[in-house]
XYZ file of C-alpha atoms in Angstrom:
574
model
C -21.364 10.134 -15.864
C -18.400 8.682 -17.727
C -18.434 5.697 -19.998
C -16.991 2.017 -18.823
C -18.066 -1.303 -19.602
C -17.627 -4.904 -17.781
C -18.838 -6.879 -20.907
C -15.310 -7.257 -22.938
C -13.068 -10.013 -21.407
C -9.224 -9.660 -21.282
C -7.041 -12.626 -21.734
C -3.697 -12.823 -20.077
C -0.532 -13.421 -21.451
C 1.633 -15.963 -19.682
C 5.647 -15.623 -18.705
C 7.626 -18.132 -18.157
C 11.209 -17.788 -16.518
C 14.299 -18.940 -17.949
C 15.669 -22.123 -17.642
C 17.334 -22.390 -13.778
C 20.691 -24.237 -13.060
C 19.882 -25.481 -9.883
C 24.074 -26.175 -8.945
C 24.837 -22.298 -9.367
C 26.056 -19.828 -7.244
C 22.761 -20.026 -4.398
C 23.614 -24.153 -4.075
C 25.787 -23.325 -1.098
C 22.470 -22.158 0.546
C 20.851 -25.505 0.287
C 17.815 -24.202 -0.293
C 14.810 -25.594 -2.243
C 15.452 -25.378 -5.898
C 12.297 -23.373 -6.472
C 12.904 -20.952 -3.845
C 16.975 -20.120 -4.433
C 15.135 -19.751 -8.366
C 12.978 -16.996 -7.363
C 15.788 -15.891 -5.429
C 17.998 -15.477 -8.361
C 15.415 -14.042 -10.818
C 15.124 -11.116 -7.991
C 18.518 -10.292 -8.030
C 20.830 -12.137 -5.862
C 22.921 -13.961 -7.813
C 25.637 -14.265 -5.090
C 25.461 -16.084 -1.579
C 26.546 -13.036 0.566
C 23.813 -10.440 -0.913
C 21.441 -13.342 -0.366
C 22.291 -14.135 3.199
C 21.791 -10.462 3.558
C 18.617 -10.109 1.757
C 17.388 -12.779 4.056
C 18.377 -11.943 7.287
C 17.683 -8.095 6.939
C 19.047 -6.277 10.562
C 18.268 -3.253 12.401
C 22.084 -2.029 11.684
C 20.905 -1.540 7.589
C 19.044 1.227 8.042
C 20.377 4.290 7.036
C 21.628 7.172 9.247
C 18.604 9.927 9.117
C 21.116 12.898 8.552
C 21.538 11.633 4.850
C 18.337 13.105 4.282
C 18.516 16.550 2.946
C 17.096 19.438 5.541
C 17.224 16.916 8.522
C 20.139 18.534 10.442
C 17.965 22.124 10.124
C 15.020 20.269 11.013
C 16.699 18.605 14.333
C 18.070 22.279 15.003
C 14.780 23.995 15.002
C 12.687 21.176 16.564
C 15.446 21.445 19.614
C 15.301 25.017 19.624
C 11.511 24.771 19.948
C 12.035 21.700 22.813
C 14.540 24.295 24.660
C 12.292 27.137 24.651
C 8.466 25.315 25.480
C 7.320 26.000 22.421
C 4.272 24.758 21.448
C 4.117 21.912 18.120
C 1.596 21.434 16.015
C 2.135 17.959 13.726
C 0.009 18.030 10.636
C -1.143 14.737 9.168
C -3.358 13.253 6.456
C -6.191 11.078 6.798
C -5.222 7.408 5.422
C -3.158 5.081 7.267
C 0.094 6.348 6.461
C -0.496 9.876 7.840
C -2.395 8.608 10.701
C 0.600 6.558 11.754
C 3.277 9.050 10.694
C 1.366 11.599 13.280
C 1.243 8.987 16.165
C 4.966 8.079 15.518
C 6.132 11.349 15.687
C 4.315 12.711 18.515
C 5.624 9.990 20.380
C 9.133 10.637 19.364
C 8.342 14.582 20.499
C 7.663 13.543 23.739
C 9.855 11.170 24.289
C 12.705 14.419 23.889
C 10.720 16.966 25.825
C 8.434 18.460 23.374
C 4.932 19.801 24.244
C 2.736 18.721 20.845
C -0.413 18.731 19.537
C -1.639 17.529 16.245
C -3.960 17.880 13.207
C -5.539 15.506 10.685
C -7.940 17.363 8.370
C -11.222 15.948 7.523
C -11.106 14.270 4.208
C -14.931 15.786 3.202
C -14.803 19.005 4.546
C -11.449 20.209 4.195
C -10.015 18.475 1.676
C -6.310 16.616 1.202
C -3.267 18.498 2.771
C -2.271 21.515 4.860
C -5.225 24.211 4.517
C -3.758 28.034 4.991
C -7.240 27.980 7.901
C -5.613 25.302 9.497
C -2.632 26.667 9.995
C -4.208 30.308 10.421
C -6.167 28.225 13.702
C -2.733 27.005 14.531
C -1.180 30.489 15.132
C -3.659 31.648 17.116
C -3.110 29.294 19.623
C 0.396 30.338 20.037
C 2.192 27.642 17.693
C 5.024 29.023 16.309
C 6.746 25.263 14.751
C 4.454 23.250 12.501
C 5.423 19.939 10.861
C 3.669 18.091 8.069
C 3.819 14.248 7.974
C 3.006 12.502 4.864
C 1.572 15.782 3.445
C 3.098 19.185 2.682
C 5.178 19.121 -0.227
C 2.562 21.046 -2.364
C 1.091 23.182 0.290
C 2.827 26.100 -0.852
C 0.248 28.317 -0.235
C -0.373 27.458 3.519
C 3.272 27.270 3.857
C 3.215 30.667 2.536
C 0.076 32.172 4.639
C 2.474 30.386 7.789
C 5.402 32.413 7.417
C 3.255 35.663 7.029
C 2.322 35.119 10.981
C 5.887 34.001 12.041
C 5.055 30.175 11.802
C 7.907 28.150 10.954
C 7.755 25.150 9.011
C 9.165 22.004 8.546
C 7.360 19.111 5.539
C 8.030 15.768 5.692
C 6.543 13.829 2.945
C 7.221 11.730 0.393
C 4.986 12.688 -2.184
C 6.458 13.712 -5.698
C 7.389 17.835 -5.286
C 6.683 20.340 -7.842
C 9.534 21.606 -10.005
C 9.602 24.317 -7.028
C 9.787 23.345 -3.185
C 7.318 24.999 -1.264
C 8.718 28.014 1.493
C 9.639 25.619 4.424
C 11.926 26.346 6.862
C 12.977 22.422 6.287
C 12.006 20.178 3.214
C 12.643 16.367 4.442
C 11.474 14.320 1.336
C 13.986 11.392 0.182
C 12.343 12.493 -3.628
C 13.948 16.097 -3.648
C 15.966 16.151 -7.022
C 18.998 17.388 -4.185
C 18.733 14.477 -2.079
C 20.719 11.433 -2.656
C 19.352 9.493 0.262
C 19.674 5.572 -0.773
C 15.979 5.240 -0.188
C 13.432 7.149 -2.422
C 11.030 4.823 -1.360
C 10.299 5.433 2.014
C 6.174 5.942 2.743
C 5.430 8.862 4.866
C 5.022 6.679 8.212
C 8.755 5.707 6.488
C 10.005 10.100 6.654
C 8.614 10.947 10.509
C 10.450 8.174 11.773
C 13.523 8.876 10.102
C 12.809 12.400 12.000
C 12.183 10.736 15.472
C 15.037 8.688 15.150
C 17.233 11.767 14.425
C 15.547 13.789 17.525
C 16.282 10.848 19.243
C 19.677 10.330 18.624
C 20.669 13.381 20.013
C 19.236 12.607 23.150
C 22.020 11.256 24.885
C 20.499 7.748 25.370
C 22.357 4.583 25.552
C 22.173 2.964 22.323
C 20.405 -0.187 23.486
C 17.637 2.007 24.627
C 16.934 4.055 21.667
C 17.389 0.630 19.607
C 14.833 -0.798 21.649
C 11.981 2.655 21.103
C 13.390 2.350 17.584
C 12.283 -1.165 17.102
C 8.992 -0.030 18.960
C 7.986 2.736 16.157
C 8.506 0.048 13.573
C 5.254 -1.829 14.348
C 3.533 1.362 13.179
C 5.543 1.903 10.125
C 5.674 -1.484 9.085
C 2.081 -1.052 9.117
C 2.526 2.096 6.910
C 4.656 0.952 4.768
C 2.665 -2.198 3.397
C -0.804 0.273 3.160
C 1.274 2.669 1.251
C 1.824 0.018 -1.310
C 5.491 1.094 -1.465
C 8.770 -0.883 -2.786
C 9.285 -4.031 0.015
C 12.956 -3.849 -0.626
C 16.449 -2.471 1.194
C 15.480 -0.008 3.845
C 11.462 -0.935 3.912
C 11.933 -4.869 3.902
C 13.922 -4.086 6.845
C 11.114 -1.892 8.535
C 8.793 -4.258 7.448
C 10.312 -7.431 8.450
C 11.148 -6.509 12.369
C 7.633 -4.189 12.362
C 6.085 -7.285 11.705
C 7.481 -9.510 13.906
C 7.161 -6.633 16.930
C 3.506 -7.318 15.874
C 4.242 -10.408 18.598
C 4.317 -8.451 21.595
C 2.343 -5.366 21.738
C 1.855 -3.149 24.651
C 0.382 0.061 23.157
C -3.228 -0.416 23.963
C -4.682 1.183 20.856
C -2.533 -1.125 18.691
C -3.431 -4.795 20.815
C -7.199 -3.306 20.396
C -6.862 -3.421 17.096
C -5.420 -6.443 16.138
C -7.519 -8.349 18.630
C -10.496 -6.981 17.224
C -9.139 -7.736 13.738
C -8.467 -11.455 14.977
C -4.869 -12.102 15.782
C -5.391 -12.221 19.434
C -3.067 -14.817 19.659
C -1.084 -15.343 16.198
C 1.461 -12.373 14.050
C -0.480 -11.356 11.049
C 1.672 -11.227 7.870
C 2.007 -8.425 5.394
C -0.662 -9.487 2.948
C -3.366 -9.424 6.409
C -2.033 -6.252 7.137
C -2.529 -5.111 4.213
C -6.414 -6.467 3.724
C -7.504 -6.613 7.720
C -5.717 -4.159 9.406
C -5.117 -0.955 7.783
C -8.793 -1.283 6.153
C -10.207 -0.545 9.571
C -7.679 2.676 10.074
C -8.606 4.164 6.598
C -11.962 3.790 7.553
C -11.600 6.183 10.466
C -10.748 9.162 7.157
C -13.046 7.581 4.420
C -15.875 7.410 6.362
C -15.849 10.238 9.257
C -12.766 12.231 11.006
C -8.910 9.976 11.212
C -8.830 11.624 14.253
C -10.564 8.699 16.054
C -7.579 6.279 14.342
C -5.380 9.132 16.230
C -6.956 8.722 19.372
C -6.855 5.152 19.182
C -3.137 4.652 18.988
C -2.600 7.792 21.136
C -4.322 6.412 24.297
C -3.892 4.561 27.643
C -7.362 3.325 28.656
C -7.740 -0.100 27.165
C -11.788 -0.100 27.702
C -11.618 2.914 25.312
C -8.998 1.484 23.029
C -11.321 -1.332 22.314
C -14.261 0.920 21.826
C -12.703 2.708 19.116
C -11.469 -0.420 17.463
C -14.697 -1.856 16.884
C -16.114 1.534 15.698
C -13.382 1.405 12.986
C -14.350 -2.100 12.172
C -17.789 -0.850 12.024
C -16.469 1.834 9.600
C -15.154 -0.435 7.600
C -18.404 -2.241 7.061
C -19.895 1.121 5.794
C -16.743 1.652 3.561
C -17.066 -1.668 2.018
C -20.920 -1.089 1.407
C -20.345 2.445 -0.145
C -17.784 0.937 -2.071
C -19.916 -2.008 -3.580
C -22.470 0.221 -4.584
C -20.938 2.628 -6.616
C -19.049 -0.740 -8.323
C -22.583 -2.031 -8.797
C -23.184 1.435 -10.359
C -20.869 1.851 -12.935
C -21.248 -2.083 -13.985
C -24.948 -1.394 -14.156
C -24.941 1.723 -15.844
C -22.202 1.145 -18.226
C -22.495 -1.919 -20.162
C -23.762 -0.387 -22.693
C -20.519 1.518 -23.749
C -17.591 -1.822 -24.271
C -14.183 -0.601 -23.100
C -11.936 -1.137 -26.941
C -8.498 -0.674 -27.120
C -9.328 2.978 -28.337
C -9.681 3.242 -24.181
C -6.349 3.401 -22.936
C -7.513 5.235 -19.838
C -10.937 5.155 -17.783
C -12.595 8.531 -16.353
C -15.637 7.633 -14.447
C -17.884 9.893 -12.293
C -21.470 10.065 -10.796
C -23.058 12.887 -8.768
C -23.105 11.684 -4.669
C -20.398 8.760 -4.947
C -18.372 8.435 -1.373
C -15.332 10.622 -1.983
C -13.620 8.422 1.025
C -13.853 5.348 -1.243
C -13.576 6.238 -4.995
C -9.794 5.681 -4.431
C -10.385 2.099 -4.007
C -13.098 1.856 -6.696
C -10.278 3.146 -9.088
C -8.471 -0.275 -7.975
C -11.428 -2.685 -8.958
C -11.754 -0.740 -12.051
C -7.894 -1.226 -12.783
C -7.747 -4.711 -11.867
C -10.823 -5.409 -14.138
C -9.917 -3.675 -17.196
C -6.007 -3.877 -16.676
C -5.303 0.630 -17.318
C -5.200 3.277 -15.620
C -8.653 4.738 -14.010
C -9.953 7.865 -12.457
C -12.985 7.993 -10.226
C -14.531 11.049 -9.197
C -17.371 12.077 -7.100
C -19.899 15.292 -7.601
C -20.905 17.579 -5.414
C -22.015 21.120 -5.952
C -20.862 21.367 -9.240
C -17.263 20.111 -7.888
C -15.506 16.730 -8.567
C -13.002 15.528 -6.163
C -11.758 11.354 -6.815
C -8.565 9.546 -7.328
C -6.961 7.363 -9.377
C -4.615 4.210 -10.371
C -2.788 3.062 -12.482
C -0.706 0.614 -14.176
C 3.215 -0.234 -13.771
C 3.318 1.103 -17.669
C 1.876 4.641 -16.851
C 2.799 7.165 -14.876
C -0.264 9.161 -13.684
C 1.126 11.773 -12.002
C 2.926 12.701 -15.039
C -0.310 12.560 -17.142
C -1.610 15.079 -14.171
C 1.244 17.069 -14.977
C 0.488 17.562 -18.515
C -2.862 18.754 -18.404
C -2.443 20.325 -14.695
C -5.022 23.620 -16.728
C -8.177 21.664 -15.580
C -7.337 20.513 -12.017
C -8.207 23.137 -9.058
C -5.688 21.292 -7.365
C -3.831 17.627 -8.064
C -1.024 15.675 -6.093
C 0.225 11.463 -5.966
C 2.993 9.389 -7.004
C 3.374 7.371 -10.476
C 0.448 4.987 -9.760
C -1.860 6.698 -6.989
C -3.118 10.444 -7.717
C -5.508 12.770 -6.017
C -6.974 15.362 -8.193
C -10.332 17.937 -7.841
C -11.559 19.953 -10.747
C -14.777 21.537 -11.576
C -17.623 19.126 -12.789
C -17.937 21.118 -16.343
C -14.037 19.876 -17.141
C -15.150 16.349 -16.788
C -15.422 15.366 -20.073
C -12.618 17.558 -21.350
C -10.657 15.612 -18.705
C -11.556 12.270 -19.850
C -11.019 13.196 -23.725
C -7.183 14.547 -22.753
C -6.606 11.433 -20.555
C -7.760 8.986 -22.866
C -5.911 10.257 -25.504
C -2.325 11.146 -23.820
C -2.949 7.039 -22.294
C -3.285 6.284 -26.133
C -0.340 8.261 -27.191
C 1.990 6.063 -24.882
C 0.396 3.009 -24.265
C 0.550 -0.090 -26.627
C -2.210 -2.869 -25.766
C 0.241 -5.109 -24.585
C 0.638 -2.685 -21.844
C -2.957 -3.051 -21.374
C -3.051 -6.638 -21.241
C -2.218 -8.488 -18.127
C 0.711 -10.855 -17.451
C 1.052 -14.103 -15.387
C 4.816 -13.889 -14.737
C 5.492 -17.433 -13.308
C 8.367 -17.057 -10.963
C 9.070 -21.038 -11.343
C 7.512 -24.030 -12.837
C 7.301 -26.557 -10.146
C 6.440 -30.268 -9.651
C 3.478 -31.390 -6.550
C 6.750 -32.952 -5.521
C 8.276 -29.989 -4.728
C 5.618 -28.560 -2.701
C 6.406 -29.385 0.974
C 7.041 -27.563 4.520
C 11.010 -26.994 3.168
C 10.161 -24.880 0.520
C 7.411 -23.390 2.748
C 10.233 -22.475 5.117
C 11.909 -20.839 2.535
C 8.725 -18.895 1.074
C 8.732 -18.019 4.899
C 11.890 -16.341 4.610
C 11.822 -14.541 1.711
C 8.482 -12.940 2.855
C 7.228 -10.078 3.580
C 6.145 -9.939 0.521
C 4.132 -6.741 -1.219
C 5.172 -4.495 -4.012
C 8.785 -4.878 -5.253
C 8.751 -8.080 -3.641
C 5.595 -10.111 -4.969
C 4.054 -13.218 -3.807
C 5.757 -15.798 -6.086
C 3.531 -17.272 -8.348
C 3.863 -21.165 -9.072
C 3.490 -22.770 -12.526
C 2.427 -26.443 -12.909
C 2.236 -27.717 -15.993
C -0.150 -30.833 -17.531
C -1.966 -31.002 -14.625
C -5.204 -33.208 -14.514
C -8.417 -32.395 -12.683
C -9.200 -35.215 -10.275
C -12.898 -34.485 -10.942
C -15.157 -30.991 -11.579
C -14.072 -27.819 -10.222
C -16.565 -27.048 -7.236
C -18.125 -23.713 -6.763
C -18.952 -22.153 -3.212
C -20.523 -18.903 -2.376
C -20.936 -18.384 -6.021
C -17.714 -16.811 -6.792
C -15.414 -19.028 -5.744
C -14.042 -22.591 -6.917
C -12.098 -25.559 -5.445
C -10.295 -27.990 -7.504
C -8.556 -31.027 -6.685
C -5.365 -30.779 -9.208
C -2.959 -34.232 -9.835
C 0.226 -34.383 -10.881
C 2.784 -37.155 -10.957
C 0.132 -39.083 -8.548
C 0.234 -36.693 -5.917
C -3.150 -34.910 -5.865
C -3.611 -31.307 -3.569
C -6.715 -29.357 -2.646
C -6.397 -26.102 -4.806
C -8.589 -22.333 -4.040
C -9.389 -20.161 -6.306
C -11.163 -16.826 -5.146
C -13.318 -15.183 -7.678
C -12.603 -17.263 -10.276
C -15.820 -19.098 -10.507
C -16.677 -18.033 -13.790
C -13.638 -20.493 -14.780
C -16.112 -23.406 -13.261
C -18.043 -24.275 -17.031
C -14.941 -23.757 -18.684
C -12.791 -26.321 -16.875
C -15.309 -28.898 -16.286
C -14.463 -30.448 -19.459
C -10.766 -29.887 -19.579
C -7.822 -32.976 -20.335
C -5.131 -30.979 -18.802
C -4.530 -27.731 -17.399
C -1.440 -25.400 -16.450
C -2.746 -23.640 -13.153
C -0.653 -20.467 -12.084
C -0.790 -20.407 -8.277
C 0.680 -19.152 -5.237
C 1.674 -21.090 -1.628
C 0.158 -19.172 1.582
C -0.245 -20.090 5.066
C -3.241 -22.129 6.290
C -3.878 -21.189 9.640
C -5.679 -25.008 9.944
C -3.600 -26.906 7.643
C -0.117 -25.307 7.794
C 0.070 -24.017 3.990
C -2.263 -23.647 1.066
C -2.687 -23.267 -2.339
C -4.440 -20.703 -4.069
C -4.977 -20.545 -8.039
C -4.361 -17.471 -9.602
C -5.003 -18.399 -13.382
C -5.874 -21.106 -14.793
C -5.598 -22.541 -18.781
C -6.681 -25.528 -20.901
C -3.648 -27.131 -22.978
C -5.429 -29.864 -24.748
C-alpha cells in the first residue's frame, strides 16, 4: 500500500482581518458591527448589493436559455413529448445525480413525457454512461437519452448511441475535455462557449435549469410554474450543499428558498427522510444537510444500488417511503463503519513512514478498501495532513478511488498531466475520480507527489485560521445571531464566520467528554460563556495550565439554548 503517517503535527497559521470602520458605508443597515464586518470583507461594500445579497428572490435566477444547447435541447425533448417517444434519464450514484434524475423526471412528466431512468451501480459498472447501458436502452425502443450530472466524458457511449439512432442530450457540470463528446445537445454552464453567469451550478443545479425551460414553454400561468419551480428547489438545494459547490449568486438563491421549502414538504419520500433524519418538526440548515441528510442518500450508491434513493423520492406510498428511509439510514451506519476502518488502517499501518514537506501530495491504497467510501477517506486524510490525497481501492489487479484536494491545487489538472496511467479519470479542481491498473500505483504516486512539489510551497500546505472578526463576549447576543441568521446558508464560497477573541481567561480546566471532545468555560470582560470544542481534546493537557488564550470560534444554533459556541482553534498567548 502507499505510505502516510499521522505522527507529524501541523500548526496553523492565524489571519486576522483588517481594521473595520464600523460608521462606513453598511451603517445605514444598522446591523451588528461584527456582522456588517464580515459583510464587507465578502464583498459588499455598498447598501444596495447588500440588501440584495440578503434578501436573495426567486426573480435572480437566470433565464435557462442562456445556457448554451438549451434551446436544441427543449426542441428535441418536445419533439420526443409530441411523438410518445420513450426517455431514458441517465444519472450517477451520489446525491447530486440522484436528485438531478428525480427532478427531471418530474419536470418530464409534468409536460407530457413518458420516462424512465438509469443510475448505474457504483461497483459493478463503474462512474458514468456505459456504451451497455445505453446499448440496453435501445433495445427497449428509446430513441432520446439524457445524462444528468454525468456525460460530459462519455464520449464513447455517446458515440456507440448514435450508431443505433439514439439521440443524446448531457447535462453536467463536470469539467469537459478539450473536445465535447457527440451529443445531440451539450448543456454544461463550464463549456469554454458558454457565457452563462453561473459556472457553478451542481448537476441537481443543470436538470433543473432544463425542467424549468421544458416548463416554460408549457403555457402555464406564471404563478403556477413559480410555485413547481419553488417545489424542485428543495431537491436542489439539497444538491447543491452535497456538491460542495460556490453558496453564492444563483446557488445562495436555490439554496436559501430550497431550504426554507424544507418547512412544508409533501413529497412522501422527502418528509420520510427528514423525519427519519430528525427534523420532524424543525427546518434543518445547510450545515445538517450537509452532515444528516445527504449522508443517508449517498449511502443508497456507496453501499448498494442509488436506485433505492430513486425510488424513495419517486414514490407515493408513505409506509414504503419510510421503509426505504430507514434502510438508507441503516446504510449509512455501514458506510460510516467501512469508512472508520480503512482510516484505522492507514493510521495503523503507516506511522512508520512521517508525512515531510518532501510530501506535497498523498497516494494511498490497500487491496479490498470500500470503493463507495474512499472518496470520503480522501477528506479525513486532507483535513489531517492539510494536501491533496488520493485513495484507491484494489481489486483484481484494478484500482478505482478518488481524491481531494486543497483550495491551492487543482487536481483535475494534475489528472490532466499524467492522464498516460489512468484507464479512465474525471472531477472538478478539488474532487476527482480516477481508475488505473494496480501495477501504475506507485508510478502514480511518484508523478503526483512530485508535480504537488513542483507547485506547491508549504505555506500552501499549512492551514489557516482566517478570523472573519475579532469580537468582544459583549458582542455576542441574539442581534448579531439574527444577523448570522441572515447571512446564512452558509457552505463553500460562503463560510461559517469564524470569531476571534482575544486574552481570554479559562474560568477553570478544560473538561473532556467522550474522549475526544472538550468544554471550556472562557471569560472575558466578566462575562463568562460555555464554549465546545469537537475533537479537540488533545488540546485538554495543553490548556490546563494556560494564563490567557485567543480561541477562534464560530456561533451556531442550539436547538436547547437558542445559539452556541463552538471552538475551532485554540492558542496560548502568555
Amino acid at each position: 500500500m502507499g505510505s502516510a503517517a499521522v505522527t507529524i503535527p501541523i500548526t496553523s497559521r492565524w489571519v486576522f482581518p483588517a481594521e473595520f470602520d464600523a460608521t462606513g458605508p453598511l451603517d445605514e443597515l444598522q446591523l451588528p458591527r461584527a456582522a456588517a464586518q464580515i459583510l464587507y470583507q465578502r464583498g459588499f461594500h455598498d447598501a444596495a448589493s447588500t440588501v440584495r445579497f440578503l434578501n436573495p428572490r426567486m426573480e435572480d435566477l437566470h433565464d435557462p436559455f442562456l445556457l448554451r444547447d438549451m434551446d436544441c435541447a427543449v426542441a428535441r425533448i418536445r419533439k420526443a413529448i409530441g411523438a410518445l417517444e420513450p426517455i431514458e434519464i441517465h444519472g450517477d450514484y451520489d446525491v447530486d445525480g440522484v436528485t438531478s434524475t428525480v427532478v427531471l423526471k418530474k419536470a418530464l412528466e409534468l409536460a407530457g413525457a413518458e420516462s424512465g431512468w438509469h443510475i448505474p451501480h457504483r461497483l459493478h459498472d463503474g462512474y458514468g454512461m456505459q456504451p451497455a447501458a445505453v446499448e440496453e436502452a435501445a433495445a427497449r425502443g428509446v430513441r432520446l437519452i439524457i445524462s444528468v450530472d454525468n456525460g460530459i466524458r462519455a464520449g464513447a457511449a455517446i458515440a456507440r448511441a448514435n450508431e443505433l439512432g439514439v439521440d443524446v442530450i448531457v447535462t453536467d457540470h463536470h469539467l469537459p475535455e478539450a473536445e465535447l463528446p457527440p451529443a445531440l445537445a451539450v448543456i454544461n454552464p463550464n463549456r469554454t462557449d458558454c457565457s452563462y453567469p453561473n459556472p457553478d451550478l451542481c448537476g441537481a443545479g443543470v436538470a433543473f435549469k432544463l425542467a424549468h425551460a421544458i416548463l416554460a414553454g408549457a403555457g402555464w400561468p406564471a404563478a403556477r410554474l413559480y410555485r413547481v419551480l419553488e417545489s424542485f428547489l428543495k431537491l436542489v438545494a439539497i444538491a447543491t450543499v452535497a456538491d460542495i459547490v460556490p453558496l453564492t449568486g444563483e446557488n445562495r438563491v436555490i439554496v436559501k428558498h430550497g431550504l426554507k421549502g424544507l418547512g412544508e414538504v409533501r413529497n412522501p419520500g422527502l418528509r420520510a427522510l427528514l423525519d427519519a433524519a430528525g427534523f420532524a418538526d424543525r427546518v434543518p440548515d445547510a450545515t445538517e444537510v450537509g452532515f444528516r441528510i445527504a449522508p443517508a442518500i449517498n449511502a443508497s450508491g456507496r453501499m448498494d444500488s442509488a436506485g433505492q434513493a430513486v425510488r424513495l423520492f419517486l414514490t407515493d406510498d408513505r409506509e414504503e417511503a419510510n421503509r426505504i428511509a430507514r434502510e438508507l439510514f441503516a446504510l449509512n451506519v455501514e458506510r460510516q463503519t467501512a469508512e472508520r476502518s480503512i482510516v484505522k488502517e492507514i493510521f495503523d499501518r503507516c506511522l512508520e513512514t512521517p508525512v515531510t514537506d518532501a510530501d506535497a501530495a498523498l497516494v494511498l491504497w490497500g487491496d479490498g478498501w470500500h470503493r463507495g467510501v474512499v472518496g470520503i477517506v480522501a477528506s479525513r486524510i486532507v483535513e489531517r495532513f492539510h494536501r491533496p490525497a488520493i485513495v484507491l481501492g484494489v481489486e483484481n489487479g484494478v484500482a478505482q478511488g478518488s481524491g481531494r484536494s486543497i483550495a491551492a491545487f487543482h487536481l483535475l489538472a494534475a489528472l490532466e498531466g499524467m492522464g498516460d496511467l489512468f484507464t479512465k479519470f474525471g472531477g472538478h479542481a478539488h474532487a476527482a475520480g480516477l481508475t488505473l491498473p494496480e501495477s501504475s500505483l506507485e508510478s502514480f504516486r511518484q508523478r503526483l507527489r512530485g508535480w504537488a512539489a513542483e507547485r506547491l510551497t508549504a505555506e500552501d500546505m499549512q492551514p489557516t485560521v482566517e478570523i472573519d472578526a475579532v469580537i468582544e463576549f459583549a458582542e455576542i447576543n441574539d442581534s448579531l445571531w439574527r444577523a448570522l441568521d441572515q447571512i446564512a446558508p452558509f457552505g463553500m464560497g460562503n463560510r461559517r464566520p469564524l470569531f476571534g477573541a482575544k486574552n481570554v481567561q479559562l474560568a477553570g480546566p478544560p473538561q473532556v467528554w467522550k474522549e475526544k471532545h472538550i468544554r471550556l468555560a472562557a471569560r472575558q470582560g466578566g462575562r463568562t460563556l460555555m464554549m465546545k470544542g469537537w475533537g479537540l481534546a488533545e488540546l485538554a493537557e495543553e490548556l490546563r495550565d494556560a494564563k490567557a488564550v485567543d480561541i477562534a470560534f464560530e456561533i451556531e444554533r442550539d436547538w436547547f439554548a437558542g445559539w452556541g459556541l463552538t471552538v475551532r482553534a485554540c492558542r496560548i498567548t502568555c
